[in-house]
PDB file of C-alpha atoms in Angstrom:
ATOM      1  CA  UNK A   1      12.348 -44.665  48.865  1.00  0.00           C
ATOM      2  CA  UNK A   2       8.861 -44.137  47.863  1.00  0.00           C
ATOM      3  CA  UNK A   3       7.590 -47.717  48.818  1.00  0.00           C
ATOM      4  CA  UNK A   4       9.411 -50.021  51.913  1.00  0.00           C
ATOM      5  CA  UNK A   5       7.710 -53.322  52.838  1.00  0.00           C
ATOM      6  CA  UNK A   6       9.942 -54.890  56.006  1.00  0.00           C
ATOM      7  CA  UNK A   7       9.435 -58.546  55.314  1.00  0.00           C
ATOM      8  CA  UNK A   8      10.526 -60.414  59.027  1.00  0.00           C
ATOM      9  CA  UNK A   9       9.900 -64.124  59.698  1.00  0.00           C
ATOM     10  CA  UNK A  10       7.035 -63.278  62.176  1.00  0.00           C
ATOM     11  CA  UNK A  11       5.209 -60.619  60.169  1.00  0.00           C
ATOM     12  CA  UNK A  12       1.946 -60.709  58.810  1.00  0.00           C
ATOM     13  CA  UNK A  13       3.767 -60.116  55.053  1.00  0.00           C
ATOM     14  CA  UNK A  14       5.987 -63.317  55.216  1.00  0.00           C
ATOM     15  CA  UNK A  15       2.849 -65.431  55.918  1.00  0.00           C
ATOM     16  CA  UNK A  16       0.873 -63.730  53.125  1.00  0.00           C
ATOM     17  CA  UNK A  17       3.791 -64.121  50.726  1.00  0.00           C
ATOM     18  CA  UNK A  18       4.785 -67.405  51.786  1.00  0.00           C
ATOM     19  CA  UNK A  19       0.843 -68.740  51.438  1.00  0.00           C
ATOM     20  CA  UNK A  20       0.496 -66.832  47.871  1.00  0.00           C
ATOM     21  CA  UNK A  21       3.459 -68.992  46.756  1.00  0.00           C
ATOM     22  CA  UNK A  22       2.633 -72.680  48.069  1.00  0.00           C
ATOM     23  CA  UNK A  23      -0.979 -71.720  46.352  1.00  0.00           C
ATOM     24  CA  UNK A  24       0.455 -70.900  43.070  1.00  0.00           C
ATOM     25  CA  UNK A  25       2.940 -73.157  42.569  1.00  0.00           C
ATOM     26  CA  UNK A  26       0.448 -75.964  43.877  1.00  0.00           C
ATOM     27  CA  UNK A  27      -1.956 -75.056  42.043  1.00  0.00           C
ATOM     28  CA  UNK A  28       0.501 -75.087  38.793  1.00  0.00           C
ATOM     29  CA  UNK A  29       0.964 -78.958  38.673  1.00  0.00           C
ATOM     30  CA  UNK A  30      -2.966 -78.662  37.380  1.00  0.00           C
ATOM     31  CA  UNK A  31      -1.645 -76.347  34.494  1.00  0.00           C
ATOM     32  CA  UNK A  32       0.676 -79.373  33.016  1.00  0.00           C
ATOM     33  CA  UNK A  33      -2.098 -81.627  32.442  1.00  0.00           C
ATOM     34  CA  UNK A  34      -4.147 -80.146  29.598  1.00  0.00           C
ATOM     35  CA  UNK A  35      -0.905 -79.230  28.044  1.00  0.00           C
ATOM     36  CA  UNK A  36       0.663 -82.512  27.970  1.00  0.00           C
ATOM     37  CA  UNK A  37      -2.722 -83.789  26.340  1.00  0.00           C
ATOM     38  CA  UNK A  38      -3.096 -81.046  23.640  1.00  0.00           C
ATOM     39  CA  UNK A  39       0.794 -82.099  22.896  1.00  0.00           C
ATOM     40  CA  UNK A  40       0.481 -85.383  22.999  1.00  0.00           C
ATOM     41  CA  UNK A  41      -2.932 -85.017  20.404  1.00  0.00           C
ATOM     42  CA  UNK A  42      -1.148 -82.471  18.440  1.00  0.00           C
ATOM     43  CA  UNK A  43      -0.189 -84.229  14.401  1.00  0.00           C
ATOM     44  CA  UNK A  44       2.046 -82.258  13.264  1.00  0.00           C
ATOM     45  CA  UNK A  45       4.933 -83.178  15.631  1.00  0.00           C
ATOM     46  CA  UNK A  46       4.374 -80.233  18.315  1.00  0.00           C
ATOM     47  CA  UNK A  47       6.329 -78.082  16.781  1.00  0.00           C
ATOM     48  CA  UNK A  48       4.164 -74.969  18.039  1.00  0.00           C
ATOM     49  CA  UNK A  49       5.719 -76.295  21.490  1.00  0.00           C
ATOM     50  CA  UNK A  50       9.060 -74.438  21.998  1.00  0.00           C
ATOM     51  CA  UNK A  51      11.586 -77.347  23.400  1.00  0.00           C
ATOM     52  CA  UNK A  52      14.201 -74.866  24.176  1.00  0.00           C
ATOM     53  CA  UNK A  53      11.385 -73.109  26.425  1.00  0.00           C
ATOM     54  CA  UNK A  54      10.484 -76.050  28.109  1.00  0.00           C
ATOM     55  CA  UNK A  55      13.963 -77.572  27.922  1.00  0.00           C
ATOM     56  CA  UNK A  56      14.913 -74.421  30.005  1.00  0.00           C
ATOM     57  CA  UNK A  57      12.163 -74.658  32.637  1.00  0.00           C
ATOM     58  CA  UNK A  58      13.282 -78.095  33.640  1.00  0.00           C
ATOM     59  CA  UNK A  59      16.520 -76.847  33.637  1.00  0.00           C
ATOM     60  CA  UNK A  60      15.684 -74.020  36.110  1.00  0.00           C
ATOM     61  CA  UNK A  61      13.536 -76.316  38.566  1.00  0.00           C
ATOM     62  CA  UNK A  62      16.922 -78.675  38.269  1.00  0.00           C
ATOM     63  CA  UNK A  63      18.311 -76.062  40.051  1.00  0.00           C
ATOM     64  CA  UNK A  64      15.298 -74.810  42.155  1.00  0.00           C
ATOM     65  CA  UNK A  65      15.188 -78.081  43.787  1.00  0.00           C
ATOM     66  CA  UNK A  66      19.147 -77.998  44.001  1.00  0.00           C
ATOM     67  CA  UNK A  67      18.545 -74.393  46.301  1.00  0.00           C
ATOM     68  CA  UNK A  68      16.057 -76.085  48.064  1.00  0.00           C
ATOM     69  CA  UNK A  69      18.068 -78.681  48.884  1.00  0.00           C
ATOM     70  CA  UNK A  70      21.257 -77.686  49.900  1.00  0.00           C
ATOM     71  CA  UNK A  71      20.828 -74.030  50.674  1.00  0.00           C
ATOM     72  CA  UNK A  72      17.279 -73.686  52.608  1.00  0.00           C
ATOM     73  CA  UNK A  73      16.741 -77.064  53.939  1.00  0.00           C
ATOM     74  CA  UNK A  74      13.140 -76.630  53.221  1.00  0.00           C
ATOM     75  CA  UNK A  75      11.665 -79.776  52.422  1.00  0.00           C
ATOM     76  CA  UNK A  76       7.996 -77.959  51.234  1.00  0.00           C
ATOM     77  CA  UNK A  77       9.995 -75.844  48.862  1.00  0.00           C
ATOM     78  CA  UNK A  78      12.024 -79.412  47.329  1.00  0.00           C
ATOM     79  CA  UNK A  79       8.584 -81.050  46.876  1.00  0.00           C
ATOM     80  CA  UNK A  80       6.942 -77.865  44.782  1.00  0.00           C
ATOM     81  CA  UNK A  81      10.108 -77.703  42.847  1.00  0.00           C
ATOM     82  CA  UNK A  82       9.848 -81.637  42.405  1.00  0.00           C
ATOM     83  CA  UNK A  83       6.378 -81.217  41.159  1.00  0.00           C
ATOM     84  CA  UNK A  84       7.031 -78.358  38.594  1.00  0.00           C
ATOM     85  CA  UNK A  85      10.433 -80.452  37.268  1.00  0.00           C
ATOM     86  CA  UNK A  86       8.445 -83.229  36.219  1.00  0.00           C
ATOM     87  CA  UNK A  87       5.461 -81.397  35.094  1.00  0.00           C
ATOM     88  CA  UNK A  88       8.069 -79.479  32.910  1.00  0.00           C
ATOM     89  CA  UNK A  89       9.687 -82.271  32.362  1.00  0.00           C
ATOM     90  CA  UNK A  90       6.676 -84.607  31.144  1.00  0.00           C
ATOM     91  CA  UNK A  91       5.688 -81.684  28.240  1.00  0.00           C
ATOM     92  CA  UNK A  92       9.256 -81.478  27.285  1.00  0.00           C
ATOM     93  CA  UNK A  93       9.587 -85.477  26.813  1.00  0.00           C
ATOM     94  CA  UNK A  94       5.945 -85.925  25.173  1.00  0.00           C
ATOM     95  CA  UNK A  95       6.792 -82.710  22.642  1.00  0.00           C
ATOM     96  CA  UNK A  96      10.242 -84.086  21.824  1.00  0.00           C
ATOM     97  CA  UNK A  97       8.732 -88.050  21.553  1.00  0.00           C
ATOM     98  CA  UNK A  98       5.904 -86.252  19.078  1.00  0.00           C
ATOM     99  CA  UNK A  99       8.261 -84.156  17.008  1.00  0.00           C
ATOM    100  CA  UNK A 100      10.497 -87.455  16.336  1.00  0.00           C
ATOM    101  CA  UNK A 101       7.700 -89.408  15.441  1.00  0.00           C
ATOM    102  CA  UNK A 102       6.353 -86.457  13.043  1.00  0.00           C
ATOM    103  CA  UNK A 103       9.971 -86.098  11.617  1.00  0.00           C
ATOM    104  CA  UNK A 104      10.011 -90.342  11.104  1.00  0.00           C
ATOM    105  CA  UNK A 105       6.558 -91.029  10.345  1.00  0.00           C
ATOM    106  CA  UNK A 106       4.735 -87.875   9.914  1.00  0.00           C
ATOM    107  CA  UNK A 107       6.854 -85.661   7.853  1.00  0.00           C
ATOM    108  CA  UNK A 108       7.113 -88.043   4.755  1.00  0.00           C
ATOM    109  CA  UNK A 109       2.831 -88.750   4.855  1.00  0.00           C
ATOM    110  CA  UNK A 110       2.051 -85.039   5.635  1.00  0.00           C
ATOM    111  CA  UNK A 111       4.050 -83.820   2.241  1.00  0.00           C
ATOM    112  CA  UNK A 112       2.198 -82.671  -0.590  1.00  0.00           C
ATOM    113  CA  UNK A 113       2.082 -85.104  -3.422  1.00  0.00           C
ATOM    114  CA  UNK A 114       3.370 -84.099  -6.937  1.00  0.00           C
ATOM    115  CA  UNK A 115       0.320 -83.794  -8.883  1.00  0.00           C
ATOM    116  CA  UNK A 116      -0.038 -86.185 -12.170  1.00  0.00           C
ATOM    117  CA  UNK A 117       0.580 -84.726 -15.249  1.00  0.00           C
TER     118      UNK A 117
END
């Protein structure tokens, strides 16, 4: 084995690792914001916004926070999963809500008119 890192509860390594995640997953819930405004702005019904991508993410904090929960016990880990299931879940609601208003409202003003002859 060319590279073995022995990760224990009281080495230096689970501390590092452990404070590299709580800063980037805390640091994520700041990541939602701009892109639930650029969907929620966007007039063409979001469809640049992949709902199956985002549909899957909530999916897989779902069952982050489930692990947390009922496996680890670890109430820090819940809340950060918490966080990033409705942060997921708020760009997956607002891109859905925009696409069905483009496919109502949108879709029928945004066609091109038949020219008059």
């Amino acid at each position: 084995m060319l590279f073995h890192l022995e990760v224990t509860p009281d080495s230096v390594w689970f501390a590092l690792i452990g404070g590299l995640y709580f800063l980037t997953n805390a640091t994520r819930v700041f990541t939602y914001i701009p892109q639930v405004v650029v969907v929620w702005r966007c007039k063409e019904g979001a469809r640049s916004v992949s709902l199956l991508t985002w549909g899957f993410w909530v999916l897989s904090n779902c069952t982050a926070t489930a692990y947390g929960v009922l496996v680890l016990g670890d109430g820090l880990f819940v809340a950060i999963s918490v966080v990033n299931l409705i942060g997921c879940g708020m760009v997956a609601a607002v891109a859905a809500r925009r696409r069905s208003q483009w496919r109502s409202h949108g879709a029928a003003s945004d066609a091109p008119k038949p020219r008059p002859e």
